[in-house]
């Protein structure tokens, strides 16, 4: 938090025209998961937290930039309980501001160098961060390609999660290890931990709109992830619970899923092996709003066992996290990394009714 304030203060001193917008996007902060992962990873292999703190802040800047882009693409107007950045400042300025946040992470590496991190490690970390940016863009494009389709290709979903979401967590852990001068084995272990954690966190976020605390008839507009709970429904995003409902549901349940997603097959005579694209079609409840459809979707996901199956998938990746940490020496920092992974269990929010059929 102090590091974010310091970075914002330095922007303001230079009369940066994006300073106000960046303050809006960054404060109040989110969970600060990526900065924490980077610092704990460095410390877990004997590195100095103070030396890597600047680039830890840089990872939060990069994350905030990706959220601005996501909100523009998804058309979401709310982020963390208030206006999304592009709604407050306009799409043009939001795009430019988000791009600035992506580049800013590299400037923070310069501060790490001034704090004593050797040049060769700075160069290695630069490559890690650049690769993460490329992974994020590939994942976002793949997600767009898959959006609006009814299918049960969980492998494609996991690839999107690995690239779009897990890339930055993976890079945070790997950057911490690299800047701390970790061994190849330790660096590989922390990289594996970050990637598995990122996939598990993406699945958990997919489950947030279906939390136990929600009751039919209530109208909470924003999920704990900070965006409207109906966002994935409205945009036809290929989130894991929907894919699993399509896999485990019977014909009637699949038809209902298509109705709730406002989807139908665009054409029946397409080339063999080409996935059918999905077009909007009239629902039997033409006047039903998104919240009503979201509640019916929730019931369907419980009935098919999709929610429990999705959580089980997350748990398999959390097992990868625990195994990866075994390569690190015992320490309070390793324990804190393990605790971050355990949050996916302790904050489990999906219903447990039924198993995937």
Short mmCIF file of C-alpha atoms in Angstrom, two decimals:
data_model
loop_
_atom_site.label_atom_id
_atom_site.label_comp_id
_atom_site.label_asym_id
_atom_site.label_seq_id
_atom_site.Cartn_x
_atom_site.Cartn_y
_atom_site.Cartn_z
CA UNK A 1 0.00 0.00 0.00
CA UNK A 2 2.77 2.45 0.93
CA UNK A 3 4.66 1.53 -2.24
CA UNK A 4 1.59 2.22 -4.37
CA UNK A 5 1.14 5.58 -2.67
CA UNK A 6 4.80 6.35 -3.29
CA UNK A 7 4.57 5.46 -6.96
CA UNK A 8 1.44 7.60 -7.37
CA UNK A 9 3.07 10.50 -5.54
CA UNK A 10 6.04 10.38 -7.91
CA UNK A 11 3.65 10.53 -10.89
CA UNK A 12 1.90 13.54 -9.42
CA UNK A 13 5.13 15.45 -8.87
CA UNK A 14 5.89 15.20 -12.57
CA UNK A 15 2.48 16.58 -13.53
CA UNK A 16 1.60 13.29 -15.21
CA UNK A 17 -1.78 13.75 -16.95
CA UNK A 18 -2.61 10.12 -16.10
CA UNK A 19 -1.92 10.51 -12.37
CA UNK A 20 -5.54 11.03 -11.35
CA UNK A 21 -6.77 8.17 -13.47
CA UNK A 22 -4.10 5.83 -12.10
CA UNK A 23 -5.01 6.77 -8.54
CA UNK A 24 -8.62 5.87 -9.34
CA UNK A 25 -7.59 2.50 -10.80
CA UNK A 26 -5.13 1.59 -8.04
CA UNK A 27 -6.68 2.87 -4.82
CA UNK A 28 -8.15 1.51 -2.71
CA UNK A 29 -6.06 -1.54 -3.59
CA UNK A 30 -7.29 -5.06 -4.14
CA UNK A 31 -5.84 -8.14 -2.45
CA UNK A 32 -2.29 -7.24 -3.59
CA UNK A 33 -1.80 -10.93 -4.27
CA UNK A 34 0.84 -10.53 -6.96
CA UNK A 35 3.12 -8.20 -4.96
CA UNK A 36 2.86 -10.49 -1.95
CA UNK A 37 3.69 -13.55 -4.05
CA UNK A 38 6.76 -11.86 -5.50
CA UNK A 39 8.13 -10.70 -2.15
CA UNK A 40 7.41 -13.99 -0.34
CA UNK A 41 8.95 -15.98 -3.20
CA UNK A 42 12.13 -13.92 -3.02
CA UNK A 43 12.31 -14.25 0.74
CA UNK A 44 11.58 -17.99 0.62
CA UNK A 45 14.88 -18.54 -1.23
CA UNK A 46 16.91 -16.17 0.91
CA UNK A 47 16.42 -12.93 -1.00
CA UNK A 48 15.83 -9.41 0.31
CA UNK A 49 12.25 -8.16 0.33
CA UNK A 50 13.44 -4.55 0.27
CA UNK A 51 15.46 -5.11 -2.88
CA UNK A 52 12.48 -6.53 -4.79
CA UNK A 53 9.74 -4.33 -3.31
CA UNK A 54 9.74 -1.84 -6.23
CA UNK A 55 8.99 -4.48 -8.86
CA UNK A 56 6.40 -6.02 -6.53
CA UNK A 57 4.61 -2.69 -6.81
CA UNK A 58 5.15 -2.89 -10.56
CA UNK A 59 3.23 -6.16 -10.70
CA UNK A 60 0.23 -4.49 -9.09
CA UNK A 61 0.45 -1.76 -11.73
CA UNK A 62 0.49 -4.37 -14.46
CA UNK A 63 -2.45 -6.19 -12.89
CA UNK A 64 -4.46 -2.96 -12.67
CA UNK A 65 -3.77 -2.29 -16.33
CA UNK A 66 -5.08 -5.73 -17.27
CA UNK A 67 -8.29 -5.11 -15.29
CA UNK A 68 -8.91 -1.85 -17.15
CA UNK A 69 -8.56 -3.69 -20.45
CA UNK A 70 -10.84 -6.51 -19.24
CA UNK A 71 -13.57 -4.09 -18.21
CA UNK A 72 -13.48 -2.38 -21.60
CA UNK A 73 -13.66 -5.69 -23.48
CA UNK A 74 -16.42 -7.07 -21.26
CA UNK A 75 -18.40 -3.85 -21.10
CA UNK A 76 -18.40 -3.98 -17.30
CA UNK A 77 -19.23 -0.66 -15.68
CA UNK A 78 -18.33 -1.55 -12.09
CA UNK A 79 -14.95 -2.46 -10.58
CA UNK A 80 -14.43 -2.89 -6.83
CA UNK A 81 -17.82 -1.39 -6.07
CA UNK A 82 -17.51 1.83 -8.07
CA UNK A 83 -17.29 3.13 -11.63
CA UNK A 84 -14.87 1.25 -13.84
CA UNK A 85 -12.00 3.42 -15.06
CA UNK A 86 -13.23 3.63 -18.63
CA UNK A 87 -16.65 4.79 -17.45
CA UNK A 88 -15.17 7.59 -15.39
CA UNK A 89 -12.44 8.78 -17.76
CA UNK A 90 -13.57 7.50 -21.16
CA UNK A 91 -12.43 4.51 -23.18
CA UNK A 92 -9.66 6.35 -25.06
CA UNK A 93 -7.95 7.60 -21.91
CA UNK A 94 -8.48 4.29 -20.14
CA UNK A 95 -6.70 2.37 -22.92
CA UNK A 96 -3.75 4.76 -22.82
CA UNK A 97 -3.65 4.69 -19.02
CA UNK A 98 -3.69 0.90 -18.93
CA UNK A 99 -0.87 0.72 -21.47
CA UNK A 100 1.17 3.05 -19.26
CA UNK A 101 0.71 0.71 -16.30
CA UNK A 102 2.03 -2.22 -18.34
CA UNK A 103 5.19 -0.32 -19.25
CA UNK A 104 5.65 1.03 -15.72
CA UNK A 105 6.60 -2.38 -14.36
CA UNK A 106 9.88 -2.22 -16.31
CA UNK A 107 10.73 1.13 -14.74
CA UNK A 108 10.36 -0.42 -11.30
CA UNK A 109 13.08 -2.93 -12.20
CA UNK A 110 15.46 0.01 -12.47
CA UNK A 111 14.81 0.82 -8.82
CA UNK A 112 15.62 -2.79 -7.89
CA UNK A 113 18.95 -2.35 -9.66
CA UNK A 114 19.64 0.80 -7.64
CA UNK A 115 18.94 -1.23 -4.50
CA UNK A 116 21.70 -3.68 -5.35
CA UNK A 117 20.19 -6.40 -7.55
CA UNK A 118 22.86 -7.45 -10.09
CA UNK A 119 22.42 -6.44 -13.74
CA UNK A 120 22.28 -10.05 -15.00
CA UNK A 121 19.35 -10.79 -12.68
CA UNK A 122 17.58 -7.61 -13.78
CA UNK A 123 17.97 -8.77 -17.40
CA UNK A 124 16.58 -12.23 -16.57
CA UNK A 125 13.62 -10.72 -14.73
CA UNK A 126 12.91 -8.39 -17.65
CA UNK A 127 12.57 -11.42 -19.92
CA UNK A 128 10.21 -13.10 -17.45
CA UNK A 129 7.92 -10.08 -17.28
CA UNK A 130 7.91 -9.54 -21.04
CA UNK A 131 6.96 -13.17 -21.59
CA UNK A 132 4.13 -12.80 -19.08
CA UNK A 133 2.73 -9.88 -21.06
CA UNK A 134 2.76 -11.95 -24.24
CA UNK A 135 1.04 -14.86 -22.47
CA UNK A 136 -1.71 -12.57 -21.19
CA UNK A 137 -2.47 -11.24 -24.66
CA UNK A 138 -2.53 -14.74 -26.15
CA UNK A 139 -4.86 -15.93 -23.40
CA UNK A 140 -7.20 -12.97 -23.83
CA UNK A 141 -7.40 -13.61 -27.57
CA UNK A 142 -8.11 -17.32 -27.05
CA UNK A 143 -10.85 -16.41 -24.57
CA UNK A 144 -12.46 -14.14 -27.17
CA UNK A 145 -12.29 -16.96 -29.72
CA UNK A 146 -14.09 -19.30 -27.32
CA UNK A 147 -16.68 -16.81 -26.05
CA UNK A 148 -20.25 -17.27 -27.20
CA UNK A 149 -19.86 -20.99 -27.83
CA UNK A 150 -21.58 -23.86 -26.05
CA UNK A 151 -19.11 -26.67 -25.53
CA UNK A 152 -17.40 -28.68 -22.81
CA UNK A 153 -13.77 -28.24 -23.87
CA UNK A 154 -12.22 -27.90 -20.44
CA UNK A 155 -8.72 -28.27 -21.88
CA UNK A 156 -9.22 -25.04 -23.85
CA UNK A 157 -10.57 -23.37 -20.70
CA UNK A 158 -7.52 -24.41 -18.69
CA UNK A 159 -5.25 -23.06 -21.43
CA UNK A 160 -7.01 -19.70 -21.24
CA UNK A 161 -6.64 -19.72 -17.44
CA UNK A 162 -2.97 -20.68 -17.69
CA UNK A 163 -2.23 -17.87 -20.12
CA UNK A 164 -4.59 -15.05 -19.20
CA UNK A 165 -4.82 -15.33 -15.40
CA UNK A 166 -2.01 -17.56 -14.19
CA UNK A 167 0.66 -15.86 -16.31
CA UNK A 168 1.02 -12.90 -13.97
CA UNK A 169 1.01 -15.00 -10.78
CA UNK A 170 3.52 -17.36 -12.35
CA UNK A 171 5.70 -14.42 -13.37
CA UNK A 172 5.45 -12.82 -9.92
CA UNK A 173 6.78 -15.97 -8.23
CA UNK A 174 9.42 -16.55 -10.90
CA UNK A 175 10.57 -12.92 -10.83
CA UNK A 176 10.95 -13.04 -7.06
CA UNK A 177 13.06 -16.19 -7.37
CA UNK A 178 15.19 -14.80 -10.21
CA UNK A 179 15.94 -11.49 -8.50
CA UNK A 180 16.85 -13.35 -5.31
CA UNK A 181 19.38 -15.52 -7.17
CA UNK A 182 17.51 -18.77 -6.52
CA UNK A 183 18.76 -22.11 -7.80
CA UNK A 184 17.26 -23.55 -10.99
CA UNK A 185 15.30 -26.10 -8.93
CA UNK A 186 13.89 -23.43 -6.61
CA UNK A 187 12.99 -21.17 -9.52
CA UNK A 188 11.19 -24.02 -11.29
CA UNK A 189 9.31 -24.89 -8.10
CA UNK A 190 8.10 -21.33 -7.53
CA UNK A 191 7.14 -21.03 -11.20
CA UNK A 192 5.06 -24.21 -10.91
CA UNK A 193 3.50 -22.95 -7.68
CA UNK A 194 2.50 -19.63 -9.24
CA UNK A 195 0.98 -21.19 -12.34
CA UNK A 196 -1.04 -23.76 -10.41
CA UNK A 197 -2.21 -21.10 -7.96
CA UNK A 198 -3.28 -18.85 -10.81
CA UNK A 199 -5.44 -21.54 -12.37
CA UNK A 200 -7.01 -22.38 -9.01
CA UNK A 201 -7.75 -18.71 -8.33
CA UNK A 202 -9.37 -18.32 -11.76
CA UNK A 203 -11.67 -21.25 -11.03
CA UNK A 204 -12.50 -19.78 -7.65
CA UNK A 205 -13.37 -16.47 -9.30
CA UNK A 206 -15.61 -18.36 -11.73
CA UNK A 207 -17.44 -19.78 -8.72
CA UNK A 208 -17.89 -16.48 -6.86
CA UNK A 209 -21.21 -15.55 -8.53
CA UNK A 210 -22.64 -18.78 -7.10
CA UNK A 211 -21.63 -18.26 -3.48
CA UNK A 212 -23.49 -19.88 -0.64
CA UNK A 213 -24.31 -16.53 0.90
CA UNK A 214 -26.59 -15.59 -2.00
CA UNK A 215 -30.31 -16.33 -1.76
CA UNK A 216 -32.83 -16.33 -4.60
CA UNK A 217 -34.50 -12.95 -4.86
CA UNK A 218 -31.58 -10.94 -3.52
CA UNK A 219 -29.97 -8.39 -5.79
CA UNK A 220 -26.29 -8.06 -5.03
CA UNK A 221 -24.83 -6.58 -8.19
CA UNK A 222 -21.13 -7.16 -7.58
CA UNK A 223 -19.30 -10.40 -6.93
CA UNK A 224 -16.32 -10.58 -4.58
CA UNK A 225 -14.02 -10.51 -7.60
CA UNK A 226 -14.98 -6.86 -8.04
CA UNK A 227 -17.08 -7.10 -11.19
CA UNK A 228 -20.83 -7.59 -11.75
CA UNK A 229 -21.84 -11.17 -10.97
CA UNK A 230 -23.71 -11.39 -14.29
CA UNK A 231 -20.69 -10.35 -16.39
CA UNK A 232 -19.77 -13.86 -17.57
CA UNK A 233 -23.42 -14.63 -18.33
CA UNK A 234 -23.83 -11.45 -20.37
CA UNK A 235 -20.60 -11.91 -22.33
CA UNK A 236 -20.85 -15.64 -22.92
CA UNK A 237 -17.46 -16.21 -21.31
CA UNK A 238 -16.37 -19.89 -21.27
CA UNK A 239 -16.13 -20.19 -17.48
CA UNK A 240 -15.60 -23.65 -16.03
CA UNK A 241 -18.96 -24.16 -14.25
CA UNK A 242 -20.83 -23.53 -17.53
CA UNK A 243 -18.62 -25.92 -19.48
CA UNK A 244 -19.10 -28.62 -16.86
CA UNK A 245 -22.88 -28.09 -16.81
CA UNK A 246 -22.87 -28.61 -20.58
CA UNK A 247 -20.80 -31.79 -20.12
CA UNK A 248 -22.81 -33.33 -17.29
CA UNK A 249 -26.29 -32.08 -18.15
CA UNK A 250 -28.93 -34.10 -20.00
CA UNK A 251 -30.56 -32.86 -23.19
CA UNK A 252 -33.17 -30.80 -21.35
CA UNK A 253 -30.56 -29.21 -19.08
CA UNK A 254 -28.35 -28.34 -22.04
CA UNK A 255 -31.33 -26.74 -23.76
CA UNK A 256 -32.04 -24.72 -20.62
CA UNK A 257 -28.39 -23.70 -20.44
CA UNK A 258 -28.59 -22.47 -24.04
CA UNK A 259 -31.74 -20.53 -23.23
CA UNK A 260 -30.26 -18.90 -20.16
CA UNK A 261 -27.18 -17.90 -22.10
CA UNK A 262 -29.44 -16.48 -24.79
CA UNK A 263 -27.77 -18.76 -27.30
CA UNK A 264 -28.57 -21.08 -30.18
CA UNK A 265 -26.78 -22.70 -33.05
CA UNK A 266 -26.17 -20.22 -35.85
CA UNK A 267 -26.21 -22.86 -38.55
CA UNK A 268 -26.43 -26.62 -38.71
CA UNK A 269 -24.49 -27.40 -41.88
CA UNK A 270 -20.99 -26.31 -40.94
CA UNK A 271 -17.78 -28.03 -41.93
CA UNK A 272 -16.79 -31.15 -40.02
CA UNK A 273 -14.62 -30.34 -37.01
CA UNK A 274 -15.58 -26.66 -36.97
CA UNK A 275 -17.08 -25.57 -33.68
CA UNK A 276 -20.57 -24.16 -33.93
CA UNK A 277 -20.79 -20.50 -33.12
CA UNK A 278 -23.60 -19.31 -30.92
CA UNK A 279 -26.12 -16.61 -31.81
CA UNK A 280 -28.60 -14.78 -29.63
CA UNK A 281 -32.18 -16.03 -29.75
CA UNK A 282 -35.41 -15.12 -28.02
CA UNK A 283 -35.84 -16.53 -24.53
CA UNK A 284 -39.22 -17.91 -23.41
CA UNK A 285 -39.03 -15.29 -20.69
CA UNK A 286 -38.43 -12.31 -22.93
CA UNK A 287 -38.72 -9.84 -20.09
CA UNK A 288 -36.44 -11.67 -17.64
CA UNK A 289 -33.45 -9.61 -16.57
CA UNK A 290 -29.90 -10.81 -16.08
CA UNK A 291 -30.30 -11.33 -12.34
CA UNK A 292 -33.29 -13.60 -12.84
CA UNK A 293 -31.43 -15.66 -15.42
CA UNK A 294 -28.38 -15.77 -13.15
CA UNK A 295 -30.46 -17.30 -10.34
CA UNK A 296 -31.90 -19.94 -12.67
CA UNK A 297 -28.40 -20.66 -13.94
CA UNK A 298 -27.22 -21.10 -10.35
CA UNK A 299 -29.90 -23.73 -9.77
CA UNK A 300 -28.93 -25.53 -12.97
CA UNK A 301 -25.25 -25.61 -12.03
CA UNK A 302 -26.10 -27.08 -8.64
CA UNK A 303 -28.43 -29.67 -10.16
CA UNK A 304 -25.84 -30.91 -12.67
CA UNK A 305 -23.05 -31.01 -10.11
CA UNK A 306 -21.03 -28.49 -12.11
CA UNK A 307 -20.16 -26.35 -9.08
CA UNK A 308 -18.77 -29.24 -7.07
CA UNK A 309 -16.88 -30.56 -10.10
CA UNK A 310 -15.34 -27.13 -10.73
CA UNK A 311 -14.14 -26.90 -7.13
CA UNK A 312 -12.65 -30.38 -7.44
CA UNK A 313 -10.68 -29.17 -10.48
CA UNK A 314 -9.41 -26.21 -8.45
CA UNK A 315 -8.37 -28.57 -5.67
CA UNK A 316 -6.22 -30.63 -8.05
CA UNK A 317 -4.25 -27.49 -8.89
CA UNK A 318 -3.92 -26.63 -5.21
CA UNK A 319 -2.36 -30.07 -4.75
CA UNK A 320 0.21 -29.00 -7.35
CA UNK A 321 0.91 -25.91 -5.24
CA UNK A 322 1.63 -27.95 -2.13
CA UNK A 323 3.89 -30.36 -4.00
CA UNK A 324 5.85 -27.52 -5.59
CA UNK A 325 6.60 -25.87 -2.24
CA UNK A 326 8.26 -29.03 -0.97
CA UNK A 327 11.33 -28.11 -3.04
CA UNK A 328 11.88 -24.98 -0.91
CA UNK A 329 13.63 -24.91 2.47
CA UNK A 330 11.26 -24.72 5.46
CA UNK A 331 10.61 -21.11 6.51
CA UNK A 332 7.88 -18.72 7.56
CA UNK A 333 7.85 -17.42 3.97
CA UNK A 334 7.14 -20.86 2.56
CA UNK A 335 4.36 -21.19 5.12
CA UNK A 336 2.86 -17.90 3.98
CA UNK A 337 2.90 -19.04 0.36
CA UNK A 338 1.12 -22.22 1.42
CA UNK A 339 -1.44 -20.13 3.32
CA UNK A 340 -2.20 -18.13 0.18
CA UNK A 341 -3.01 -21.35 -1.65
CA UNK A 342 -5.13 -22.57 1.26
CA UNK A 343 -7.41 -19.55 0.83
CA UNK A 344 -8.90 -21.26 -2.20
CA UNK A 345 -10.16 -23.91 0.20
CA UNK A 346 -11.16 -21.67 3.09
CA UNK A 347 -13.03 -19.24 0.83
CA UNK A 348 -14.83 -22.01 -1.03
CA UNK A 349 -18.13 -20.45 -2.03
CA UNK A 350 -19.89 -22.82 -4.41
CA UNK A 351 -22.64 -25.17 -3.35
CA UNK A 352 -21.70 -28.81 -2.79
CA UNK A 353 -24.98 -30.31 -3.91
CA UNK A 354 -24.61 -33.21 -6.28
CA UNK A 355 -21.69 -34.57 -8.21
CA UNK A 356 -20.92 -34.29 -11.89
CA UNK A 357 -23.00 -36.81 -13.72
#
